[in-house]
Coordinates of C-alpha atoms and ligand atoms in Angstrom, one line a residue:
M272 CA 52.0 37.7 -4.0
D273 CA 54.2 39.0 -1.3
L274 CA 52.4 41.2 1.4
K275 CA 54.0 44.5 0.4
D276 CA 53.5 43.9 -3.3
A277 CA 49.8 43.2 -2.7
A278 CA 49.3 46.3 -0.5
W279 CA 51.2 48.5 -2.9
T280 CA 49.2 47.1 -5.9
R281 CA 46.0 47.9 -4.0
I282 CA 47.2 51.5 -3.4
D283 CA 48.0 51.8 -7.2
E284 CA 44.4 50.6 -8.0
L285 CA 43.0 53.3 -5.6
A286 CA 45.3 56.0 -6.9
E287 CA 42.6 58.0 -8.8
E288 CA 40.2 57.8 -5.9
L289 CA 42.8 58.9 -3.4
W290 CA 43.9 61.8 -5.6
E291 CA 40.3 62.9 -6.2
L292 CA 39.8 62.9 -2.4
A293 CA 43.1 64.9 -1.8
L294 CA 41.9 67.5 -4.3
R295 CA 38.5 67.7 -2.8
I296 CA 39.8 68.4 0.6
H297 CA 42.3 70.9 -0.9
A298 CA 39.4 72.7 -2.7
N299 CA 37.4 72.8 0.6
P300 CA 39.8 74.1 3.2
E301 CA 38.5 73.9 6.8
L302 CA 40.1 75.4 9.9
G303 CA 41.0 73.4 13.0
F304 CA 37.9 71.8 14.7
Q305 CA 35.7 72.8 11.8
E306 CA 36.9 70.0 9.4
H307 CA 33.4 68.4 9.0
K308 CA 33.6 67.8 5.3
A309 CA 37.1 66.3 5.4
V310 CA 36.1 64.0 8.2
A311 CA 32.9 62.9 6.3
W312 CA 34.8 62.1 3.2
L313 CA 37.8 60.4 4.8
T314 CA 35.6 58.2 7.0
E315 CA 33.4 57.4 4.0
A316 CA 36.4 56.1 2.1
L317 CA 37.5 54.0 5.1
R318 CA 34.0 52.7 5.7
K319 CA 33.8 51.6 2.1
G320 CA 37.1 49.8 2.7
G321 CA 35.6 47.8 5.5
F322 CA 36.8 49.8 8.5
E323 CA 34.7 50.3 11.6
I324 CA 34.3 54.1 12.2
Q325 CA 33.9 56.1 15.4
V326 CA 33.1 59.7 14.9
P327 CA 33.1 62.0 16.9
Y328 CA 36.1 60.5 18.8
G329 CA 37.8 61.5 22.1
G330 CA 35.2 64.2 22.7
L331 CA 36.2 66.0 19.5
E332 CA 33.5 66.6 16.8
T333 CA 36.1 66.4 14.0
A334 CA 38.3 63.6 15.3
F335 CA 37.7 60.0 14.2
R336 CA 38.9 56.5 14.7
A337 CA 38.7 53.8 12.1
E338 CA 39.7 50.2 12.8
H339 CA 40.1 47.3 10.5
P340 CA 37.9 44.4 11.7
A341 CA 40.8 41.8 11.5
R342 CA 42.0 42.1 15.1
K343 CA 44.8 39.7 15.9
E344 CA 47.4 39.3 18.6
G345 CA 50.3 41.7 18.1
P346 CA 51.0 45.4 18.1
T347 CA 48.3 48.0 17.4
I348 CA 49.5 50.5 14.8
A349 CA 47.9 53.9 14.4
I350 CA 48.3 55.8 11.2
L351 CA 47.4 59.4 11.9
A352 CA 45.6 61.8 9.5
E353 CA 45.6 65.6 9.8
Y354 CA 43.3 67.6 7.6
D355 CA 43.1 71.2 8.9
A356 CA 43.9 74.2 6.7
L357 CA 45.3 77.7 7.4
P358 CA 43.3 80.9 7.4
E359 CA 43.4 82.7 4.1
L360 CA 46.1 80.3 2.6
G361 CA 44.0 77.1 2.5
H362 CA 46.0 73.9 2.4
A363 CA 49.4 75.7 2.5
C364 CA 50.7 73.0 4.9
G365 CA 49.5 70.1 2.7
H366 CA 47.4 68.4 5.4
N367 CA 45.1 67.2 2.6
L368 CA 47.9 64.9 1.6
I369 CA 48.6 63.8 5.1
A370 CA 45.0 62.6 5.3
T371 CA 45.0 60.7 2.0
I372 CA 48.5 59.2 2.7
A373 CA 46.9 57.7 5.9
V374 CA 43.7 56.5 4.1
G375 CA 45.8 55.1 1.2
A376 CA 48.1 53.2 3.5
A377 CA 45.2 51.9 5.5
L378 CA 43.2 50.7 2.4
G379 CA 46.3 49.1 1.0
L380 CA 46.9 47.3 4.2
A381 CA 43.3 46.2 4.3
A382 CA 44.0 44.0 1.2
V383 CA 46.4 41.9 3.3
K384 CA 45.3 42.5 6.9
D385 CA 43.9 39.0 7.2
R386 CA 47.4 37.7 6.8
L387 CA 48.9 40.1 9.3
P388 CA 49.0 40.1 13.2
G389 CA 48.1 43.1 15.3
R390 CA 45.5 45.8 14.9
L391 CA 45.3 48.5 12.3
V392 CA 43.8 51.9 13.3
V393 CA 43.5 55.2 11.6
I394 CA 43.1 58.2 13.9
G395 CA 41.8 61.4 12.5
T396 CA 43.5 64.2 14.4
P397 CA 42.0 67.7 14.0
A398 CA 43.5 71.2 14.5
E399 CA 47.2 70.6 14.2
E400 CA 47.8 74.2 13.4
G401 CA 47.7 75.6 17.0
G402 CA 44.6 73.7 18.2
A403 CA 46.5 70.8 19.8
G404 CA 44.1 68.2 18.5
K405 CA 46.5 65.4 19.4
V406 CA 47.2 66.7 22.9
L407 CA 43.4 66.7 23.5
L408 CA 43.1 63.2 22.1
I409 CA 46.0 62.0 24.3
E410 CA 44.2 63.5 27.3
A411 CA 41.0 61.6 26.2
G412 CA 43.0 58.3 26.2
A413 CA 43.0 57.9 22.5
F414 CA 46.5 56.5 22.4
R415 CA 46.2 54.2 25.5
D416 CA 45.8 51.1 23.4
V417 CA 48.2 52.1 20.6
D418 CA 51.7 50.6 20.4
V419 CA 53.1 52.5 17.4
A420 CA 52.0 55.7 15.6
M421 CA 53.1 57.3 12.3
M422 CA 52.1 59.9 9.8
V423 CA 53.9 61.6 6.9
H424 CA 54.0 65.3 6.2
P425 CA 54.6 66.8 2.7
A426 CA 57.7 69.1 2.3
S427 CA 60.3 70.2 -0.2
H428 CA 62.6 67.3 0.9
T429 CA 62.2 63.7 1.9
L430 CA 63.4 63.5 5.5
V431 CA 63.3 61.0 8.2
G432 CA 64.1 61.7 11.8
R433 CA 63.8 65.4 11.6
G434 CA 62.6 66.6 15.0
S435 CA 60.3 69.5 16.0
L436 CA 60.6 72.2 18.6
A437 CA 58.8 72.1 21.9
I438 CA 56.7 75.2 22.1
T439 CA 54.9 77.2 24.8
E440 CA 52.8 80.2 24.1
V441 CA 53.2 83.0 26.7
E442 CA 51.0 86.0 27.1
I443 CA 52.3 88.9 29.1
E444 CA 50.2 91.8 30.2
F445 CA 51.1 95.0 32.0
Q446 CA 48.7 97.2 33.9
G447 CA 49.9 100.8 34.3
R448 CA 48.1 104.1 34.9
A449 CA 46.6 106.4 32.3
S450 CA 47.3 110.1 32.3
H451 CA 47.7 113.0 29.8
A452 CA 50.9 112.2 28.0
S453 CA 51.9 115.8 27.5
S454 CA 50.4 117.9 30.4
E455 CA 50.8 115.3 33.2
P456 CA 53.0 112.5 32.1
E457 CA 54.6 112.2 35.5
K458 CA 51.3 110.9 36.9
G459 CA 51.1 108.0 34.4
I460 CA 52.6 104.5 34.4
N461 CA 53.4 103.5 30.9
A462 CA 52.4 99.9 30.3
L463 CA 53.7 100.0 26.7
D464 CA 57.2 100.9 27.9
A465 CA 57.1 97.8 30.0
V466 CA 56.3 95.7 26.9
I467 CA 59.1 97.4 25.0
Q468 CA 61.5 96.8 27.9
T469 CA 60.6 93.2 27.9
F470 CA 61.5 93.0 24.2
V471 CA 64.8 94.8 24.8
A472 CA 65.7 92.5 27.7
L473 CA 64.7 89.5 25.6
N474 CA 66.9 90.7 22.7
A475 CA 69.8 90.8 25.1
L476 CA 69.0 87.3 26.3
R477 CA 69.0 86.0 22.7
Q478 CA 72.8 86.1 22.4
H479 CA 73.0 83.6 25.3
I480 CA 70.5 81.0 24.4
K481 CA 71.4 77.7 22.8
D482 CA 71.4 77.1 19.1
G483 CA 68.1 76.0 17.7
A484 CA 65.9 77.7 20.3
R485 CA 63.5 80.4 19.2
I486 CA 61.6 83.2 21.0
H487 CA 59.4 85.4 18.9
G488 CA 56.7 87.7 19.8
I489 CA 54.2 90.4 18.8
I490 CA 52.6 93.3 20.6
T491 CA 48.9 92.6 20.8
D492 CA 48.0 95.8 22.7
G493 CA 50.1 98.9 22.7
G494 CA 47.7 101.6 24.0
V495 CA 45.0 103.6 22.4
K496 CA 46.2 107.1 21.6
P497 CA 49.5 108.9 21.8
N498 CA 48.1 111.5 24.1
I499 CA 47.1 108.9 26.7
V500 CA 49.9 107.2 28.6
P501 CA 49.1 103.5 27.8
E502 CA 47.5 102.0 30.9
H503 CA 47.4 98.6 29.4
A504 CA 49.7 96.8 27.0
A505 CA 50.2 93.1 26.1
A506 CA 52.4 90.9 24.0
L507 CA 52.2 87.3 22.9
F508 CA 55.4 85.1 22.6
Y509 CA 56.2 81.7 21.3
V510 CA 59.0 80.1 23.2
R511 CA 60.6 77.1 21.4
A512 CA 63.5 74.8 21.9
P513 CA 64.7 71.4 20.7
E514 CA 64.2 69.9 24.2
N515 CA 61.2 70.2 26.4
D516 CA 63.3 71.0 29.5
Y517 CA 65.2 73.8 27.8
R518 CA 61.9 75.3 26.5
D519 CA 60.7 75.4 30.2
E520 CA 64.0 77.1 31.2
L521 CA 63.5 79.7 28.5
V522 CA 60.0 80.4 29.6
E523 CA 61.4 81.2 33.1
K524 CA 64.1 83.5 31.5
L525 CA 61.4 85.3 29.6
R526 CA 59.5 85.7 32.9
R527 CA 62.6 87.4 34.4
C528 CA 62.7 89.8 31.4
A529 CA 59.1 90.8 32.0
E530 CA 59.6 91.1 35.8
G531 CA 62.6 93.4 35.2
A532 CA 60.4 95.5 32.9
A533 CA 57.7 95.6 35.6
L534 CA 60.2 96.7 38.2
A535 CA 61.7 99.4 36.0
T536 CA 58.4 100.9 34.9
G537 CA 56.1 100.3 37.9
A538 CA 53.5 98.5 35.8
K539 CA 51.9 95.4 37.2
L540 CA 52.8 92.2 35.3
T541 CA 50.5 89.3 34.5
F542 CA 52.5 86.4 33.0
R543 CA 50.7 83.4 31.8
K544 CA 50.9 80.4 29.5
A545 CA 48.3 80.8 26.8
G546 CA 47.0 78.0 24.6
H547 CA 48.6 74.5 24.6
E548 CA 52.1 73.4 24.8
Y549 CA 53.6 71.0 22.3
K550 CA 56.5 68.7 23.2
A551 CA 59.6 68.3 21.0
M552 CA 59.3 65.4 18.6
N553 CA 61.0 62.3 19.9
P554 CA 61.5 60.4 16.6
N555 CA 61.9 56.7 17.0
R556 CA 65.1 55.8 15.2
H557 CA 64.4 52.1 14.5
L558 CA 60.9 52.9 13.2
G559 CA 62.4 55.7 11.1
E560 CA 65.0 53.3 9.6
A561 CA 62.2 51.0 8.5
F562 CA 60.4 53.9 6.9
K563 CA 63.6 55.0 5.2
R564 CA 64.1 51.5 3.7
N565 CA 60.6 51.6 2.3
I566 CA 60.5 55.1 0.9
E567 CA 64.0 54.7 -0.7
A568 CA 62.8 51.4 -2.3
L569 CA 60.0 53.6 -3.9
G570 CA 62.5 56.0 -5.4
Y571 CA 62.6 58.7 -2.8
P572 CA 66.1 59.0 -1.4
V573 CA 66.2 60.4 2.1
E574 CA 68.0 63.7 2.4
E575 CA 70.0 65.3 5.1
H576 CA 68.1 67.9 7.1
H577 CA 69.4 71.4 7.3
G578 CA 67.7 74.5 8.6
G579 CA 65.0 75.4 11.1
M580 CA 62.1 73.4 12.5
G581 CA 58.6 74.2 13.6
S582 CA 56.4 72.6 16.2
T583 CA 53.7 70.0 16.0
D584 CA 51.4 68.2 18.4
M585 CA 52.9 64.9 16.9
G586 CA 55.7 65.7 19.4
D587 CA 53.3 64.9 22.3
V588 CA 52.3 61.6 20.6
S589 CA 55.9 60.7 20.3
W590 CA 56.3 60.7 24.1
E591 CA 53.2 58.5 24.5
V592 CA 54.1 55.8 22.0
P593 CA 57.0 55.1 19.6
A594 CA 56.3 57.4 16.7
I595 CA 57.7 58.9 13.5
H596 CA 56.8 62.1 11.5
P597 CA 58.8 61.8 8.3
Y598 CA 58.5 64.2 5.3
I599 CA 57.9 63.4 1.7
K600 CA 59.1 65.6 -1.1
I601 CA 56.3 67.1 -3.2
T602 CA 58.2 70.0 -4.9
D603 CA 61.1 70.3 -7.4
R604 CA 62.6 73.3 -5.6
E605 CA 62.7 74.8 -2.1
I606 CA 59.2 76.1 -1.2
P607 CA 58.5 77.1 2.4
A608 CA 55.5 75.6 4.1
H609 CA 52.6 78.0 4.9
S610 CA 53.1 79.8 1.6
R611 CA 50.7 80.2 -1.4
E612 CA 53.3 78.2 -3.5
F613 CA 53.2 75.3 -1.1
A614 CA 49.4 75.3 -1.3
E615 CA 49.7 74.9 -5.1
A616 CA 52.3 72.1 -4.6
A617 CA 49.8 70.2 -2.4
A618 CA 47.5 69.9 -5.4
S619 CA 50.2 69.3 -8.0
E620 CA 51.4 66.2 -9.9
L621 CA 54.4 65.9 -7.6
G622 CA 52.0 66.1 -4.7
R623 CA 50.1 63.2 -6.2
A624 CA 53.3 61.1 -6.7
G625 CA 54.5 61.9 -3.2
M626 CA 51.2 61.0 -1.7
L627 CA 51.2 57.6 -3.3
A628 CA 54.8 56.8 -2.5
A629 CA 54.3 57.9 1.2
A630 CA 51.1 55.8 1.5
K631 CA 53.0 52.8 0.2
A632 CA 56.0 53.5 2.5
V633 CA 53.6 53.7 5.5
A634 CA 51.9 50.4 4.5
G635 CA 55.4 48.8 4.0
T636 CA 56.6 50.1 7.4
C637 CA 53.5 48.7 9.1
I638 CA 54.1 45.3 7.5
D639 CA 57.7 45.4 8.7
V640 CA 56.7 46.1 12.3
W641 CA 54.1 43.3 12.2
T642 CA 56.2 40.7 10.5
D643 CA 59.6 41.4 12.2
P644 CA 59.3 40.8 16.0
E645 CA 63.0 41.8 16.4
L646 CA 62.3 45.2 14.8
Y647 CA 59.3 45.7 17.0
R648 CA 61.4 44.8 20.1
K649 CA 64.0 47.3 19.2
I650 CA 61.4 50.0 18.6
R651 CA 59.9 49.4 22.1
E652 CA 63.3 49.1 23.7
E653 CA 64.4 52.5 22.3
F654 CA 61.2 54.2 23.3
E655 CA 61.4 52.8 26.9
R656 CA 65.0 53.8 27.2
K657 CA 64.3 57.4 26.1
T658 CA 61.1 58.0 27.9
G659 CA 61.5 55.9 31.0
R660 CA 58.0 54.4 30.4
Ligands
ZN780 ZN1 51.6 70.9 8.8

């Protein structure tokens, strides 16, 4: 039997087991860095499939690495699994499916790995939703021996090559001076006004920023009582752009807005980056084309991407190694991610079908990379040209 047929047949044999695992993770949502059950179940399935397991991995309790024992000359391919859920909404981003797509692909490939070059690794990456698990793993050296990385995210459309936005979280704080807001307002310095001025200046800036960039914020502290001039006020912003450099430029423009507000009000500004930054996704076109051929052969035509984008720590991985982050359709209509409806879709029949097709497409793409040296050469060449690495 041909390599792909054999891997895909194996995935079909495992379909029930994989789906049961996806539903179990779905029914037990765990937040970033607390995904202990998911990691135990996923590594158990991989161990049973003959993989060697390291957990914890890269200094993270809920990260893991599973490697197939058939190590040969050739590229090391990492299939990434995410498995964190969202507060209150559970698996409303469908990461339960990302995890079982990775495990399904790996177990399918295990059936033929003896006949393939290279090394097969599954990396379990915690806390994609704001915790930057992959950034921490990169810093820990987890991708140093990886040559190609891929994962598949569920969505309302099957997409290849859709990017993601670079993101920086910015916290601004203003320190003013309290005083009675009615009897002695002239003695106060209003920190809340400084936050409001920042938003007003930012809204004026918005007309002049490039398409696709996003700056959105909330007021996290706006004072304590109307009869006290707010002495402290704070806001949190997400600054996003399709390019890493432009994101950095916008962070500086936001700083100017806040500095102007500080000057106008007399409040003292503290401006700092909060949390982690994610880079914009740098999707590898040649790798994406290989995935496209596989997923289309499985009956999932790739659609044209319209509309907005979020941010993901896979962006950072894509600047370390050639990588793709395609999307697999699991709905019959437009359903936004991070909604209750999407959480339902992640446990639906279409979710099951999408999971199996994506697992097969990932396995097929790995086989293409391992068996077509010219494809691998193009993937590397594109990556080196874009990143200068
Ligand atoms: Zn997600």
